[in-house]
Amino acid sequence: IPRIALVAALHEELASVLALMPDEHKETVGGRDFWVGHLHGQEVVAALCGIGKVAAATTATLLIQYFGVDRIVFTGVAGGLGPGVNVGDVVVARSLLQHDYDVSPIFPRYVIPGHGVSEFPSDAQLSDRLAGACETVLGALPDHVDLASIAKFGLHKPKLHQGLVISGDRFVCTTPESEKLIRELPSALAVEMEGAAFAQVCKDFNLPLALVRTISDRADDEAHVDFPSFLKEVASKYSGAIIQTLFSD
Ligand code: ADE
């Protein structure tokens, strides 16, 4: 029987997933919390990862080596970078890159020595299923997010985007910094702080990974304002709805 890990960086992002698990019990390993139980009859380990690439790498390793999961689904929020990747849209990663990784001039910028690549692909099949779940949820958003929040954040025609997600140990919250990322990595759709670290560990252990991020801000000068209220009112609901849909397929 497959054992699936469901991971988020923040408690707000994981709470709606935990609410779907009737029988979960908490285990604390390596200073972080894991909940072992079931979702729609499938064995699940939910994990509260914490913020950043080190937290991500530790959590991924524990999920694989200690909890014995055989696939990982990451959910959370990200800053939008790509044109038309707006607040309330959803991004499913098809590849992931660490934007703060730099061993140049010994290796080309972003390339991880030992792997010889800068981008790690997500699992195609698991990502297809996740993208399908996202389309279903976005198509029926008022079933999941209350109308006042939909109006407040202008979530009228939220879109699904698929492609490159970039990660680094920075909350990107100035317009010059987001413009620099867009210039240097023009195919990047969204920026967050954990995904590419998960992708590297999953590659090392040959484990399928899929990642979905709801866009909470545009990683610009307004990012710090948009982020907290969006997390509380919207992102928490998206995660639960997407995961529930993924498991009921
Ligand atoms: N997660 C959500 N918004 C983000 C941003 N602007 N930068 C990094 N991680 C994020």
Tab-separated table of N, CA and C in Angstrom, residues 2-90:
chain	number	residue	atom	x	y	z
A	2	PRO	N	0.627	2.186	-0.903
A	2	PRO	CA	1.448	3.398	-0.898
A	2	PRO	C	1.258	4.209	0.375
A	3	ARG	N	2.325	4.817	0.797
A	3	ARG	CA	2.281	5.689	1.953
A	3	ARG	C	2.669	7.084	1.457
A	4	ILE	N	1.749	8.012	1.548
A	4	ILE	CA	1.932	9.319	0.913
A	4	ILE	C	2.215	10.385	1.963
A	5	ALA	N	3.212	11.208	1.710
A	5	ALA	CA	3.480	12.352	2.583
A	5	ALA	C	2.795	13.592	2.027
A	6	LEU	N	2.138	14.332	2.923
A	6	LEU	CA	1.535	15.624	2.572
A	6	LEU	C	2.233	16.668	3.418
A	7	VAL	N	2.871	17.624	2.775
A	7	VAL	CA	3.764	18.532	3.488
A	7	VAL	C	3.379	19.983	3.249
A	8	ALA	N	3.518	20.813	4.297
A	8	ALA	CA	3.409	22.257	4.145
A	8	ALA	C	4.433	22.907	5.068
A	9	ALA	N	4.812	24.139	4.733
A	9	ALA	CA	5.808	24.836	5.554
A	9	ALA	C	5.177	25.399	6.827
A	10	LEU	N	3.943	25.866	6.709
A	10	LEU	CA	3.314	26.600	7.816
A	10	LEU	C	2.069	25.881	8.307
A	11	HIS	N	1.754	26.119	9.565
A	11	HIS	CA	0.603	25.442	10.142
A	11	HIS	C	-0.703	25.796	9.443
A	12	GLU	N	-0.836	27.070	9.058
A	12	GLU	CA	-2.073	27.507	8.370
A	12	GLU	C	-2.304	26.686	7.108
A	13	GLU	N	-1.188	26.319	6.446
A	13	GLU	CA	-1.291	25.587	5.179
A	13	GLU	C	-1.621	24.114	5.410
A	14	LEU	N	-1.254	23.600	6.563
A	14	LEU	CA	-1.434	22.167	6.829
A	14	LEU	C	-2.742	21.864	7.562
A	15	ALA	N	-3.286	22.871	8.271
A	15	ALA	CA	-4.440	22.632	9.147
A	15	ALA	C	-5.611	21.996	8.398
A	16	SER	N	-5.893	22.481	7.178
A	16	SER	CA	-7.052	21.966	6.449
A	16	SER	C	-6.795	20.545	5.938
A	17	VAL	N	-5.524	20.184	5.795
A	17	VAL	CA	-5.184	18.800	5.422
A	17	VAL	C	-5.378	17.885	6.636
A	18	LEU	N	-4.911	18.340	7.795
A	18	LEU	CA	-5.075	17.542	9.021
A	18	LEU	C	-6.553	17.317	9.322
A	19	ALA	N	-7.365	18.308	8.981
A	19	ALA	CA	-8.808	18.193	9.235
A	19	ALA	C	-9.435	17.067	8.423
A	20	LEU	N	-8.754	16.616	7.364
A	20	LEU	CA	-9.279	15.529	6.528
A	20	LEU	C	-8.867	14.157	7.050
A	21	MET	N	-8.001	14.143	8.091
A	21	MET	CA	-7.479	12.868	8.597
A	21	MET	C	-8.180	12.534	9.913
A	22	PRO	N	-9.050	11.513	9.899
A	22	PRO	CA	-9.872	11.237	11.084
A	22	PRO	C	-9.096	10.604	12.248
A	23	ASP	N	-8.009	9.929	11.956
A	23	ASP	CA	-7.385	9.057	12.960
A	23	ASP	C	-5.926	9.398	13.217
A	24	GLU	N	-5.511	10.629	12.904
A	24	GLU	CA	-4.080	10.911	12.927
A	24	GLU	C	-3.535	10.978	14.357
A	25	HIS	N	-2.287	10.517	14.516
A	25	HIS	CA	-1.606	10.755	15.785
A	25	HIS	C	-0.269	11.426	15.518
A	26	LYS	N	0.087	12.332	16.435
A	26	LYS	CA	1.259	13.179	16.217
A	26	LYS	C	2.526	12.505	16.717
A	27	GLU	N	3.584	12.619	15.925
A	27	GLU	CA	4.914	12.179	16.351
A	27	GLU	C	5.873	13.336	16.114
A	28	THR	N	6.730	13.593	17.092
A	28	THR	CA	7.717	14.657	16.918
A	28	THR	C	9.085	14.014	16.718
A	29	VAL	N	9.694	14.291	15.581
A	29	VAL	CA	11.017	13.734	15.256
A	29	VAL	C	11.889	14.876	14.733
A	30	GLY	N	13.107	14.960	15.247
A	30	GLY	CA	14.013	16.007	14.777
A	30	GLY	C	13.449	17.397	15.007
A	31	GLY	N	12.684	17.540	16.087
A	31	GLY	CA	12.148	18.859	16.433
A	31	GLY	C	10.996	19.319	15.564
A	32	ARG	N	10.466	18.429	14.719
A	32	ARG	CA	9.298	18.845	13.939
A	32	ARG	C	8.175	17.832	14.044
A	33	ASP	N	6.953	18.322	13.736
A	33	ASP	CA	5.755	17.525	13.969
A	33	ASP	C	5.293	16.812	12.695
A	34	PHE	N	4.943	15.540	12.891
A	34	PHE	CA	4.401	14.683	11.820
A	34	PHE	C	3.105	14.080	12.342
A	35	TRP	N	2.132	13.887	11.468
A	35	TRP	CA	0.884	13.250	11.842
A	35	TRP	C	0.680	12.027	10.956
A	36	VAL	N	0.621	10.868	11.582
A	36	VAL	CA	0.473	9.619	10.843
A	36	VAL	C	-0.990	9.192	10.927
A	37	GLY	N	-1.578	8.843	9.802
A	37	GLY	CA	-2.981	8.422	9.814
A	37	GLY	C	-3.458	8.068	8.421
A	38	HIS	N	-4.725	8.321	8.158
A	38	HIS	CA	-5.324	7.961	6.872
A	38	HIS	C	-6.094	9.135	6.280
A	39	LEU	N	-6.206	9.121	4.961
A	39	LEU	CA	-7.029	10.092	4.240
A	39	LEU	C	-7.701	9.323	3.112
A	40	HIS	N	-9.027	9.290	3.122
A	40	HIS	CA	-9.762	8.476	2.147
A	40	HIS	C	-9.261	7.036	2.130
A	41	GLY	N	-8.914	6.503	3.302
A	41	GLY	CA	-8.489	5.111	3.401
A	41	GLY	C	-7.036	4.859	3.027
A	42	GLN	N	-6.335	5.886	2.549
A	42	GLN	CA	-4.920	5.705	2.193
A	42	GLN	C	-4.025	6.111	3.354
A	43	GLU	N	-2.895	5.407	3.483
A	43	GLU	CA	-1.934	5.764	4.531
A	43	GLU	C	-1.250	7.087	4.190
A	44	VAL	N	-1.286	8.007	5.168
A	44	VAL	CA	-0.748	9.343	4.941
A	44	VAL	C	0.133	9.750	6.121
A	45	VAL	N	1.225	10.456	5.832
A	45	VAL	CA	1.998	11.135	6.864
A	45	VAL	C	1.984	12.624	6.520
A	46	ALA	N	1.329	13.425	7.366
A	46	ALA	CA	1.332	14.876	7.152
A	46	ALA	C	2.505	15.455	7.922
A	47	ALA	N	3.193	16.429	7.318
A	47	ALA	CA	4.388	16.976	7.953
A	47	ALA	C	4.371	18.492	7.923
A	48	LEU	N	4.695	19.066	9.073
A	48	LEU	CA	4.883	20.509	9.163
A	48	LEU	C	6.376	20.763	9.038
A	49	CYS	N	6.747	21.292	7.883
A	49	CYS	CA	8.148	21.323	7.475
A	49	CYS	C	8.929	22.452	8.125
A	50	GLY	N	8.304	23.619	8.280
A	50	GLY	CA	9.037	24.817	8.660
A	50	GLY	C	9.539	25.522	7.408
A	51	ILE	N	10.132	26.684	7.591
A	51	ILE	CA	10.480	27.539	6.452
A	51	ILE	C	11.935	27.355	6.040
A	52	GLY	N	12.164	27.241	4.751
A	52	GLY	CA	13.518	27.289	4.200
A	52	GLY	C	14.036	25.942	3.732
A	53	LYS	N	15.165	26.001	3.041
A	53	LYS	CA	15.689	24.818	2.364
A	53	LYS	C	16.274	23.778	3.324
A	54	VAL	N	16.874	24.229	4.431
A	54	VAL	CA	17.412	23.250	5.389
A	54	VAL	C	16.262	22.495	6.053
A	55	ALA	N	15.236	23.240	6.476
A	55	ALA	CA	14.049	22.603	7.063
A	55	ALA	C	13.446	21.621	6.063
A	56	ALA	N	13.429	22.019	4.802
A	56	ALA	CA	12.844	21.172	3.759
A	56	ALA	C	13.651	19.892	3.567
A	57	ALA	N	14.966	20.023	3.503
A	57	ALA	CA	15.808	18.846	3.271
A	57	ALA	C	15.719	17.870	4.444
A	58	THR	N	15.692	18.410	5.666
A	58	THR	CA	15.559	17.557	6.855
A	58	THR	C	14.220	16.828	6.841
A	59	THR	N	13.152	17.572	6.571
A	59	THR	CA	11.812	16.979	6.566
A	59	THR	C	11.698	15.902	5.491
A	60	ALA	N	12.207	16.198	4.308
A	60	ALA	CA	12.130	15.221	3.212
A	60	ALA	C	12.868	13.941	3.593
A	61	THR	N	14.057	14.091	4.164
A	61	THR	CA	14.864	12.920	4.535
A	61	THR	C	14.164	12.095	5.607
A	62	LEU	N	13.597	12.766	6.614
A	62	LEU	CA	12.877	12.040	7.665
A	62	LEU	C	11.662	11.316	7.085
A	63	LEU	N	10.933	11.972	6.202
A	63	LEU	CA	9.740	11.333	5.615
A	63	LEU	C	10.132	10.058	4.871
A	64	ILE	N	11.256	10.103	4.175
A	64	ILE	CA	11.666	8.961	3.362
A	64	ILE	C	12.303	7.875	4.236
A	65	GLN	N	13.261	8.266	5.074
A	65	GLN	CA	14.061	7.275	5.799
A	65	GLN	C	13.419	6.819	7.108
A	66	TYR	N	12.717	7.716	7.794
A	66	TYR	CA	12.149	7.372	9.104
A	66	TYR	C	10.703	6.909	8.964
A	67	PHE	N	9.924	7.618	8.127
A	67	PHE	CA	8.504	7.283	8.008
A	67	PHE	C	8.218	6.358	6.819
A	68	GLY	N	9.189	6.161	5.946
A	68	GLY	CA	9.028	5.209	4.847
A	68	GLY	C	7.966	5.580	3.821
A	69	VAL	N	7.775	6.878	3.576
A	69	VAL	CA	6.790	7.247	2.548
A	69	VAL	C	7.357	6.907	1.174
A	70	ASP	N	6.455	6.716	0.191
A	70	ASP	CA	6.970	6.416	-1.144
A	70	ASP	C	6.583	7.453	-2.179
A	71	ARG	N	5.930	8.518	-1.746
A	71	ARG	CA	5.752	9.691	-2.616
A	71	ARG	C	5.445	10.895	-1.742
A	72	ILE	N	5.708	12.091	-2.277
A	72	ILE	CA	5.543	13.311	-1.485
A	72	ILE	C	4.752	14.335	-2.289
A	73	VAL	N	3.752	14.930	-1.634
A	73	VAL	CA	3.001	16.039	-2.231
A	73	VAL	C	3.165	17.248	-1.325
A	74	PHE	N	3.677	18.332	-1.884
A	74	PHE	CA	3.915	19.555	-1.106
A	74	PHE	C	2.849	20.578	-1.478
A	75	THR	N	2.281	21.223	-0.464
A	75	THR	CA	1.289	22.271	-0.722
A	75	THR	C	1.603	23.509	0.101
A	76	GLY	N	1.265	24.676	-0.435
A	76	GLY	CA	1.537	25.909	0.289
A	76	GLY	C	1.321	27.124	-0.574
A	77	VAL	N	1.981	28.224	-0.222
A	77	VAL	CA	1.837	29.458	-0.987
A	77	VAL	C	3.180	29.855	-1.601
A	78	ALA	N	3.122	30.738	-2.581
A	78	ALA	CA	4.331	31.241	-3.241
A	78	ALA	C	4.081	32.644	-3.754
A	79	GLY	N	5.166	33.329	-4.057
A	79	GLY	CA	5.064	34.634	-4.708
A	79	GLY	C	5.046	34.441	-6.217
A	80	GLY	N	4.157	35.137	-6.897
A	80	GLY	CA	4.063	35.031	-8.358
A	80	GLY	C	5.154	35.830	-9.039
A	81	LEU	N	5.790	35.256	-10.064
A	81	LEU	CA	6.822	35.956	-10.839
A	81	LEU	C	6.428	36.085	-12.306
A	82	GLY	N	5.986	34.999	-12.903
A	82	GLY	CA	5.689	34.972	-14.334
A	82	GLY	C	4.579	35.952	-14.685
A	83	PRO	N	4.568	36.388	-15.968
A	83	PRO	CA	3.507	37.304	-16.385
A	83	PRO	C	2.147	36.617	-16.231
A	84	GLY	N	1.203	37.301	-15.622
A	84	GLY	CA	-0.130	36.735	-15.466
A	84	GLY	C	-0.243	35.703	-14.367
A	85	VAL	N	0.802	35.528	-13.565
A	85	VAL	CA	0.699	34.621	-12.405
A	85	VAL	C	0.285	35.484	-11.213
A	86	ASN	N	-1.013	35.568	-10.992
A	86	ASN	CA	-1.568	36.556	-10.067
A	86	ASN	C	-2.014	35.942	-8.744
A	87	VAL	N	-2.222	36.811	-7.772
A	87	VAL	CA	-2.704	36.376	-6.464
A	87	VAL	C	-4.000	35.579	-6.653
A	88	GLY	N	-4.043	34.408	-6.037
A	88	GLY	CA	-5.207	33.537	-6.147
A	88	GLY	C	-5.049	32.456	-7.206
A	89	ASP	N	-4.097	32.640	-8.135
A	89	ASP	CA	-3.807	31.582	-9.107
A	89	ASP	C	-3.083	30.432	-8.405
A	90	VAL	N	-2.982	29.317	-9.104
A	90	VAL	CA	-2.321	28.139	-8.545
A	90	VAL	C	-1.224	27.692	-9.519
